[in-house]
Amino acid sequence: MSGKDLAKLCEQYADFEFEFVFTDGYSNFPNVRSFDNLELCDVGHSDKVVLLTGEEK
């Protein structure tokens, strides 16, 4: 996702809080992990990649 795409998404939900979730494998049920308090972790200028970090809930 490009920065422009992310900005458009954020503009559509400007009054909402954002958090990151992903599924970490499956056993009987999916293990969904959630992160909030997202912040900038690193900027890879040569790769043009922005990394975010956060606190696991």
PDB file of C-alpha atoms in Angstrom:
ATOM      1  CA  MET A   1       0.000   0.000   0.000  1.00  0.00           C
ATOM      2  CA  SER A   2       1.401   3.369  -0.926  1.00  0.00           C
ATOM      3  CA  GLY A   3       1.386   6.398   1.340  1.00  0.00           C
ATOM      4  CA  LYS A   4      -1.217   8.048  -0.906  1.00  0.00           C
ATOM      5  CA  ASP A   5      -3.504   5.007  -0.563  1.00  0.00           C
ATOM      6  CA  LEU A   6      -3.083   4.971   3.204  1.00  0.00           C
ATOM      7  CA  ALA A   7      -3.772   8.723   3.406  1.00  0.00           C
ATOM      8  CA  LYS A   8      -7.018   8.295   1.454  1.00  0.00           C
ATOM      9  CA  LEU A   9      -8.091   5.504   3.796  1.00  0.00           C
ATOM     10  CA  CYS A  10      -7.240   7.594   6.865  1.00  0.00           C
ATOM     11  CA  GLU A  11      -9.147  10.587   5.498  1.00  0.00           C
ATOM     12  CA  GLN A  12     -12.277   8.455   5.080  1.00  0.00           C
ATOM     13  CA  TYR A  13     -12.123   7.464   8.758  1.00  0.00           C
ATOM     14  CA  ALA A  14     -10.570  10.568  10.321  1.00  0.00           C
ATOM     15  CA  ASP A  15     -12.606  10.225  13.550  1.00  0.00           C
ATOM     16  CA  PHE A  16     -11.707   6.545  14.054  1.00  0.00           C
ATOM     17  CA  GLU A  17      -8.833   4.961  15.978  1.00  0.00           C
ATOM     18  CA  PHE A  18      -6.533   2.687  13.956  1.00  0.00           C
ATOM     19  CA  GLU A  19      -4.974  -0.565  15.109  1.00  0.00           C
ATOM     20  CA  PHE A  20      -3.165  -3.372  13.316  1.00  0.00           C
ATOM     21  CA  VAL A  21      -4.287  -7.019  13.498  1.00  0.00           C
ATOM     22  CA  PHE A  22      -3.035 -10.222  11.911  1.00  0.00           C
ATOM     23  CA  THR A  23      -3.653 -13.939  12.209  1.00  0.00           C
ATOM     24  CA  ASP A  24      -0.702 -15.844  13.674  1.00  0.00           C
ATOM     25  CA  GLY A  25      -1.431 -19.400  12.584  1.00  0.00           C
ATOM     26  CA  TYR A  26      -4.367 -21.696  13.101  1.00  0.00           C
ATOM     27  CA  SER A  27      -5.004 -24.541  15.510  1.00  0.00           C
ATOM     28  CA  ASN A  28      -8.642 -25.194  16.367  1.00  0.00           C
ATOM     29  CA  PHE A  29      -9.240 -21.448  16.098  1.00  0.00           C
ATOM     30  CA  PRO A  30      -7.268 -18.638  14.450  1.00  0.00           C
ATOM     31  CA  ASN A  31      -4.861 -16.786  16.751  1.00  0.00           C
ATOM     32  CA  VAL A  32      -5.644 -13.134  15.990  1.00  0.00           C
ATOM     33  CA  ARG A  33      -3.113 -10.678  17.418  1.00  0.00           C
ATOM     34  CA  SER A  34      -3.947  -6.973  17.809  1.00  0.00           C
ATOM     35  CA  PHE A  35      -1.631  -3.992  18.078  1.00  0.00           C
ATOM     36  CA  ASP A  36      -2.458  -0.403  18.944  1.00  0.00           C
ATOM     37  CA  ASN A  37      -0.500   2.787  19.688  1.00  0.00           C
ATOM     38  CA  LEU A  38       1.021   2.528  16.223  1.00  0.00           C
ATOM     39  CA  GLU A  39       4.081   4.658  15.585  1.00  0.00           C
ATOM     40  CA  LEU A  40       6.865   5.054  13.072  1.00  0.00           C
ATOM     41  CA  CYS A  41       9.576   2.431  13.555  1.00  0.00           C
ATOM     42  CA  ASP A  42      11.916   2.938  10.603  1.00  0.00           C
ATOM     43  CA  VAL A  43      12.094   4.459   7.143  1.00  0.00           C
ATOM     44  CA  GLY A  44      13.990   2.488   4.503  1.00  0.00           C
ATOM     45  CA  HIS A  45      14.782   5.233   2.007  1.00  0.00           C
ATOM     46  CA  SER A  46      16.585   2.956  -0.457  1.00  0.00           C
ATOM     47  CA  ASP A  47      13.736   0.400  -0.438  1.00  0.00           C
ATOM     48  CA  LYS A  48      11.040   3.076  -0.089  1.00  0.00           C
ATOM     49  CA  VAL A  49       9.420   1.201   2.809  1.00  0.00           C
ATOM     50  CA  VAL A  50       7.994   2.704   6.006  1.00  0.00           C
ATOM     51  CA  LEU A  51       7.836   0.354   9.005  1.00  0.00           C
ATOM     52  CA  LEU A  52       5.325   0.836  11.801  1.00  0.00           C
ATOM     53  CA  THR A  53       5.414  -0.629  15.291  1.00  0.00           C
ATOM     54  CA  GLY A  54       2.921  -0.828  18.113  1.00  0.00           C
ATOM     55  CA  GLU A  55       1.979  -2.376  21.431  1.00  0.00           C
ATOM     56  CA  GLU A  56       0.388  -5.803  21.438  1.00  0.00           C
ATOM     57  CA  LYS A  57      -2.949  -5.846  23.229  1.00  0.00           C
TER      58      LYS A  57
END
